[in-house]
Amino acid sequence: MARRSARAGRSKEHGKIEELNGGYRLRPALPEELGAVTDLVRLCDRDAMDHTDFVLDDLVQLTRQKGFDFSLDTWLIRTGVNSHVGFAMLWQADAGRMLYSFGVVHPSHQGRGLGATLLRGIEERAGRLRAESPGPVVLRHHTYGNDSRAHEMLRERGFVTVRHEYTMLIETGEETIDIPEVSGISIARCGVDLEEPEAREIHELIEETFRNEWGRSPRTFEEWTAQSWSRKDHDKSLWFLARDGAGQLVGALLGNLAEDVGWVGALGVLEKHRRRGIATALLKHSFAEFQGRGVEKVGLGVDAANPTGAVGVYERAGMHAISSYEIFEKAHP
């Protein structure tokens, strides 16, 4: 997931520049470079997994986390004039007690120690944050599931694997999608002109259904709208809501379209209404909607150890895992 500037007047803008072996230069990233960084991440995704769902808004959203500082929390490796070949970033959650990071290196520049350089920067930053913290902090680092070289490097530095996440996909094809009915439950598409009371209802349901999900931090309504609704792929016409006979919201699916793939960004059903087929019905409504828009693939991300049995639900709905991420953890007591 610091250096000395060679030109006068640029050190404040770029931060300290570090000259690396092989003609590489390391410095913090600039906000205006996020587009180029996104391109680098997408290229690395495709090389490692044959697909990518990473977009600029994903990166922008991470930089808006509380306490984030470009000059302290990003590391950019360049070579030549405008070639970005490595990037890593760190962000905080839970009042700085949880730290998250990831890093990528261009496929043509791997095996030259650049990944280790990025990880060193991340760990040094984590150490400084621990020194400022009244208690222990935990650093979680995301890697591609098939990147054995990165896994070995992380283990050598004291990280341990704590989680696996899958990206799952279904190809909708041309056949009519069978949408099951659930007794006592009605499912309808969310209105694009969503009023605040209903929006708060959706937010409360998502927070409640994901409350015990591993690694998730709660978000206020204001944080949710600020982070999610500002995205270019935000589209409430791809949201579906499940209500019981009394009109109570019991389930919701929040979808979005990124390029030519439909994505299920969040799917939650209240605990007392689970195992009734509501999640499957919401998924099938979403699949049919994307299919009707000419979108042939629908994907989502899921924790492999999700305690609600989500992986099985998605598999029974016709989805299959196409790639994985491995999450490593290191405590700073």
CSV table of N, CA, C and O in Angstrom, one decimal, residues 21-76:
chain,number,residue,atom,x,y,z
A,21,ASN,N,19.2,3.7,-4.8
A,21,ASN,CA,20.1,3.1,-5.8
A,21,ASN,C,19.3,2.8,-7.1
A,21,ASN,O,18.0,2.7,-7.0
A,22,GLY,N,20.0,2.9,-8.2
A,22,GLY,CA,19.4,2.6,-9.5
A,22,GLY,C,18.7,3.8,-10.1
A,22,GLY,O,17.9,3.7,-11.1
A,23,GLY,N,19.0,5.0,-9.5
A,23,GLY,CA,18.4,6.2,-10.1
A,23,GLY,C,17.0,6.5,-9.7
A,23,GLY,O,16.3,7.4,-10.2
A,24,TYR,N,16.5,5.8,-8.7
A,24,TYR,CA,15.1,6.0,-8.2
A,24,TYR,C,15.1,7.2,-7.1
A,24,TYR,O,16.2,7.4,-6.4
A,25,ARG,N,14.0,7.8,-7.0
A,25,ARG,CA,13.9,8.9,-6.0
A,25,ARG,C,12.6,8.7,-5.2
A,25,ARG,O,11.5,8.4,-5.8
A,26,LEU,N,12.7,8.9,-3.9
A,26,LEU,CA,11.6,8.7,-3.0
A,26,LEU,C,11.2,10.0,-2.4
A,26,LEU,O,12.0,10.7,-1.9
A,27,ARG,N,9.9,10.3,-2.4
A,27,ARG,CA,9.4,11.5,-1.7
A,27,ARG,C,7.9,11.3,-1.4
A,27,ARG,O,7.3,10.3,-2.0
A,28,PRO,N,7.3,12.2,-0.6
A,28,PRO,CA,5.8,12.1,-0.5
A,28,PRO,C,5.1,12.4,-1.8
A,28,PRO,O,5.6,13.2,-2.6
A,29,ALA,N,3.9,11.9,-1.9
A,29,ALA,CA,3.1,12.2,-3.1
A,29,ALA,C,2.4,13.6,-2.9
A,29,ALA,O,2.3,14.1,-1.8
A,30,LEU,N,2.0,14.2,-4.0
A,30,LEU,CA,1.3,15.4,-4.0
A,30,LEU,C,-0.2,15.2,-4.3
A,30,LEU,O,-0.5,14.2,-5.1
A,31,PRO,N,-1.1,16.0,-3.8
A,31,PRO,CA,-2.5,15.8,-4.1
A,31,PRO,C,-2.8,15.7,-5.6
A,31,PRO,O,-3.6,14.9,-6.1
A,32,GLU,N,-2.1,16.5,-6.4
A,32,GLU,CA,-2.4,16.6,-7.8
A,32,GLU,C,-1.8,15.3,-8.6
A,32,GLU,O,-2.0,15.2,-9.8
A,33,GLU,N,-1.1,14.5,-7.8
A,33,GLU,CA,-0.6,13.2,-8.5
A,33,GLU,C,-1.5,12.0,-8.2
A,33,GLU,O,-1.1,10.9,-8.7
A,34,LEU,N,-2.6,12.2,-7.6
A,34,LEU,CA,-3.5,11.1,-7.3
A,34,LEU,C,-4.0,10.4,-8.5
A,34,LEU,O,-4.2,9.1,-8.5
A,35,GLY,N,-4.2,11.1,-9.6
A,35,GLY,CA,-4.6,10.5,-10.8
A,35,GLY,C,-3.6,9.5,-11.4
A,35,GLY,O,-3.9,8.4,-11.8
A,36,ALA,N,-2.3,10.0,-11.4
A,36,ALA,CA,-1.2,9.1,-11.9
A,36,ALA,C,-1.0,7.9,-10.9
A,36,ALA,O,-0.7,6.8,-11.4
A,37,VAL,N,-1.2,8.1,-9.6
A,37,VAL,CA,-1.0,7.0,-8.7
A,37,VAL,C,-2.1,6.0,-8.9
A,37,VAL,O,-1.9,4.8,-8.8
A,38,THR,N,-3.4,6.5,-9.1
A,38,THR,CA,-4.5,5.6,-9.4
A,38,THR,C,-4.1,4.7,-10.6
A,38,THR,O,-4.4,3.5,-10.6
A,39,ASP,N,-3.6,5.3,-11.7
A,39,ASP,CA,-3.2,4.5,-12.8
A,39,ASP,C,-2.2,3.5,-12.5
A,39,ASP,O,-2.2,2.3,-13.0
A,40,LEU,N,-1.2,3.8,-11.6
A,40,LEU,CA,-0.2,2.8,-11.2
A,40,LEU,C,-0.9,1.7,-10.4
A,40,LEU,O,-0.6,0.5,-10.7
A,41,VAL,N,-1.8,2.0,-9.5
A,41,VAL,CA,-2.4,0.9,-8.7
A,41,VAL,C,-3.2,0.0,-9.7
A,41,VAL,O,-3.2,-1.2,-9.5
A,42,ARG,N,-3.9,0.6,-10.6
A,42,ARG,CA,-4.8,-0.2,-11.5
A,42,ARG,C,-3.9,-1.1,-12.4
A,42,ARG,O,-4.2,-2.2,-12.6
A,43,LEU,N,-2.7,-0.6,-12.8
A,43,LEU,CA,-1.8,-1.4,-13.6
A,43,LEU,C,-1.3,-2.6,-12.8
A,43,LEU,O,-1.3,-3.7,-13.2
A,44,CYS,N,-1.0,-2.3,-11.5
A,44,CYS,CA,-0.5,-3.4,-10.6
A,44,CYS,C,-1.6,-4.4,-10.3
A,44,CYS,O,-1.4,-5.6,-10.3
A,45,ASP,N,-2.8,-3.9,-10.1
A,45,ASP,CA,-4.0,-4.8,-9.9
A,45,ASP,C,-4.1,-5.8,-11.1
A,45,ASP,O,-4.3,-7.0,-10.9
A,46,ARG,N,-4.1,-5.2,-12.3
A,46,ARG,CA,-4.3,-6.1,-13.5
A,46,ARG,C,-3.2,-7.1,-13.7
A,46,ARG,O,-3.4,-8.2,-14.1
A,47,ASP,N,-2.0,-6.7,-13.3
A,47,ASP,CA,-0.8,-7.6,-13.4
A,47,ASP,C,-1.0,-8.7,-12.4
A,47,ASP,O,-0.7,-9.9,-12.7
A,48,ALA,N,-1.4,-8.4,-11.2
A,48,ALA,CA,-1.5,-9.4,-10.1
A,48,ALA,C,-2.8,-10.2,-10.2
A,48,ALA,O,-2.8,-11.4,-9.8
A,49,MET,N,-3.9,-9.6,-10.7
A,49,MET,CA,-5.2,-10.3,-10.5
A,49,MET,C,-6.0,-10.3,-11.8
A,49,MET,O,-7.1,-10.9,-11.8
A,50,ASP,N,-5.5,-9.7,-12.9
A,50,ASP,CA,-6.2,-9.7,-14.2
A,50,ASP,C,-7.4,-8.8,-14.2
A,50,ASP,O,-8.2,-8.9,-15.1
A,51,HIS,N,-7.6,-8.1,-13.2
A,51,HIS,CA,-8.8,-7.1,-13.1
A,51,HIS,C,-8.5,-6.1,-12.1
A,51,HIS,O,-7.6,-6.2,-11.3
A,52,THR,N,-9.3,-5.0,-12.1
A,52,THR,CA,-9.2,-4.0,-11.1
A,52,THR,C,-10.5,-3.3,-10.9
A,52,THR,O,-11.3,-3.2,-11.8
A,53,ASP,N,-10.8,-2.9,-9.6
A,53,ASP,CA,-12.0,-2.1,-9.3
A,53,ASP,C,-11.6,-0.8,-8.7
A,53,ASP,O,-12.4,-0.1,-8.1
A,54,PHE,N,-10.3,-0.6,-8.7
A,54,PHE,CA,-9.8,0.6,-8.0
A,54,PHE,C,-10.0,1.9,-8.9
A,54,PHE,O,-9.6,1.9,-10.1
A,55,VAL,N,-10.5,2.9,-8.3
A,55,VAL,CA,-10.8,4.2,-9.1
A,55,VAL,C,-10.2,5.3,-8.2
A,55,VAL,O,-9.9,5.2,-7.0
A,56,LEU,N,-10.1,6.5,-8.9
A,56,LEU,CA,-9.6,7.7,-8.2
A,56,LEU,C,-10.3,8.0,-6.9
A,56,LEU,O,-9.7,8.4,-5.9
A,57,ASP,N,-11.6,7.8,-6.9
A,57,ASP,CA,-12.4,8.1,-5.7
A,57,ASP,C,-12.0,7.3,-4.5
A,57,ASP,O,-12.1,7.7,-3.4
A,58,ASP,N,-11.6,6.0,-4.8
A,58,ASP,CA,-11.1,5.2,-3.7
A,58,ASP,C,-9.9,5.8,-3.0
A,58,ASP,O,-9.8,5.9,-1.7
A,59,LEU,N,-9.0,6.3,-3.8
A,59,LEU,CA,-7.8,7.0,-3.2
A,59,LEU,C,-8.1,8.3,-2.5
A,59,LEU,O,-7.6,8.6,-1.4
A,60,VAL,N,-8.9,9.1,-3.2
A,60,VAL,CA,-9.3,10.4,-2.6
A,60,VAL,C,-10.0,10.1,-1.2
A,60,VAL,O,-9.7,10.9,-0.3
A,61,GLN,N,-10.9,9.1,-1.2
A,61,GLN,CA,-11.6,8.9,0.1
A,61,GLN,C,-10.6,8.5,1.2
A,61,GLN,O,-10.8,8.9,2.4
A,62,LEU,N,-9.6,7.8,0.9
A,62,LEU,CA,-8.6,7.4,1.9
A,62,LEU,C,-7.8,8.6,2.4
A,62,LEU,O,-7.5,8.7,3.6
A,63,THR,N,-7.6,9.6,1.5
A,63,THR,CA,-6.8,10.8,1.9
A,63,THR,C,-7.7,11.7,2.8
A,63,THR,O,-7.1,12.6,3.4
A,64,ARG,N,-9.0,11.4,2.8
A,64,ARG,CA,-9.8,12.3,3.7
A,64,ARG,C,-10.0,11.8,5.1
A,64,ARG,O,-10.8,12.3,5.8
A,65,GLN,N,-9.3,10.7,5.4
A,65,GLN,CA,-9.4,10.1,6.7
A,65,GLN,C,-8.8,11.1,7.7
A,65,GLN,O,-7.9,11.8,7.5
A,66,LYS,N,-9.4,11.1,8.9
A,66,LYS,CA,-8.9,12.0,10.0
A,66,LYS,C,-7.5,11.8,10.3
A,66,LYS,O,-7.0,10.7,10.5
A,67,GLY,N,-6.7,12.9,10.3
A,67,GLY,CA,-5.3,12.9,10.7
A,67,GLY,C,-4.4,12.6,9.5
A,67,GLY,O,-3.2,12.6,9.6
A,68,PHE,N,-4.9,12.4,8.3
A,68,PHE,CA,-4.1,12.1,7.1
A,68,PHE,C,-3.3,13.3,6.7
A,68,PHE,O,-3.8,14.4,6.6
A,69,ASP,N,-2.0,13.0,6.4
A,69,ASP,CA,-1.1,14.1,6.0
A,69,ASP,C,-0.3,13.6,4.8
A,69,ASP,O,0.5,12.6,4.9
A,70,PHE,N,-0.4,14.2,3.6
A,70,PHE,CA,0.3,13.8,2.4
A,70,PHE,C,1.8,13.7,2.7
A,70,PHE,O,2.5,12.8,2.3
A,71,SER,N,2.3,14.7,3.4
A,71,SER,CA,3.8,14.7,3.6
A,71,SER,C,4.3,13.7,4.6
A,71,SER,O,5.5,13.3,4.5
A,72,LEU,N,3.4,13.1,5.4
A,72,LEU,CA,3.8,12.1,6.3
A,72,LEU,C,3.3,10.7,6.0
A,72,LEU,O,3.9,9.7,6.4
A,73,ASP,N,2.2,10.6,5.3
A,73,ASP,CA,1.5,9.3,5.1
A,73,ASP,C,1.5,8.8,3.7
A,73,ASP,O,0.8,7.8,3.4
A,74,THR,N,2.3,9.3,2.8
A,74,THR,CA,2.5,8.8,1.5
A,74,THR,C,3.9,8.7,1.1
A,74,THR,O,4.8,9.5,1.6
A,75,TRP,N,4.2,7.7,0.3
A,75,TRP,CA,5.6,7.5,-0.2
A,75,TRP,C,5.5,7.2,-1.7
A,75,TRP,O,4.8,6.3,-2.1
A,76,LEU,N,6.2,8.0,-2.5
A,76,LEU,CA,6.1,7.9,-4.0
A,76,LEU,C,7.5,7.7,-4.5
A,76,LEU,O,8.4,8.4,-4.2
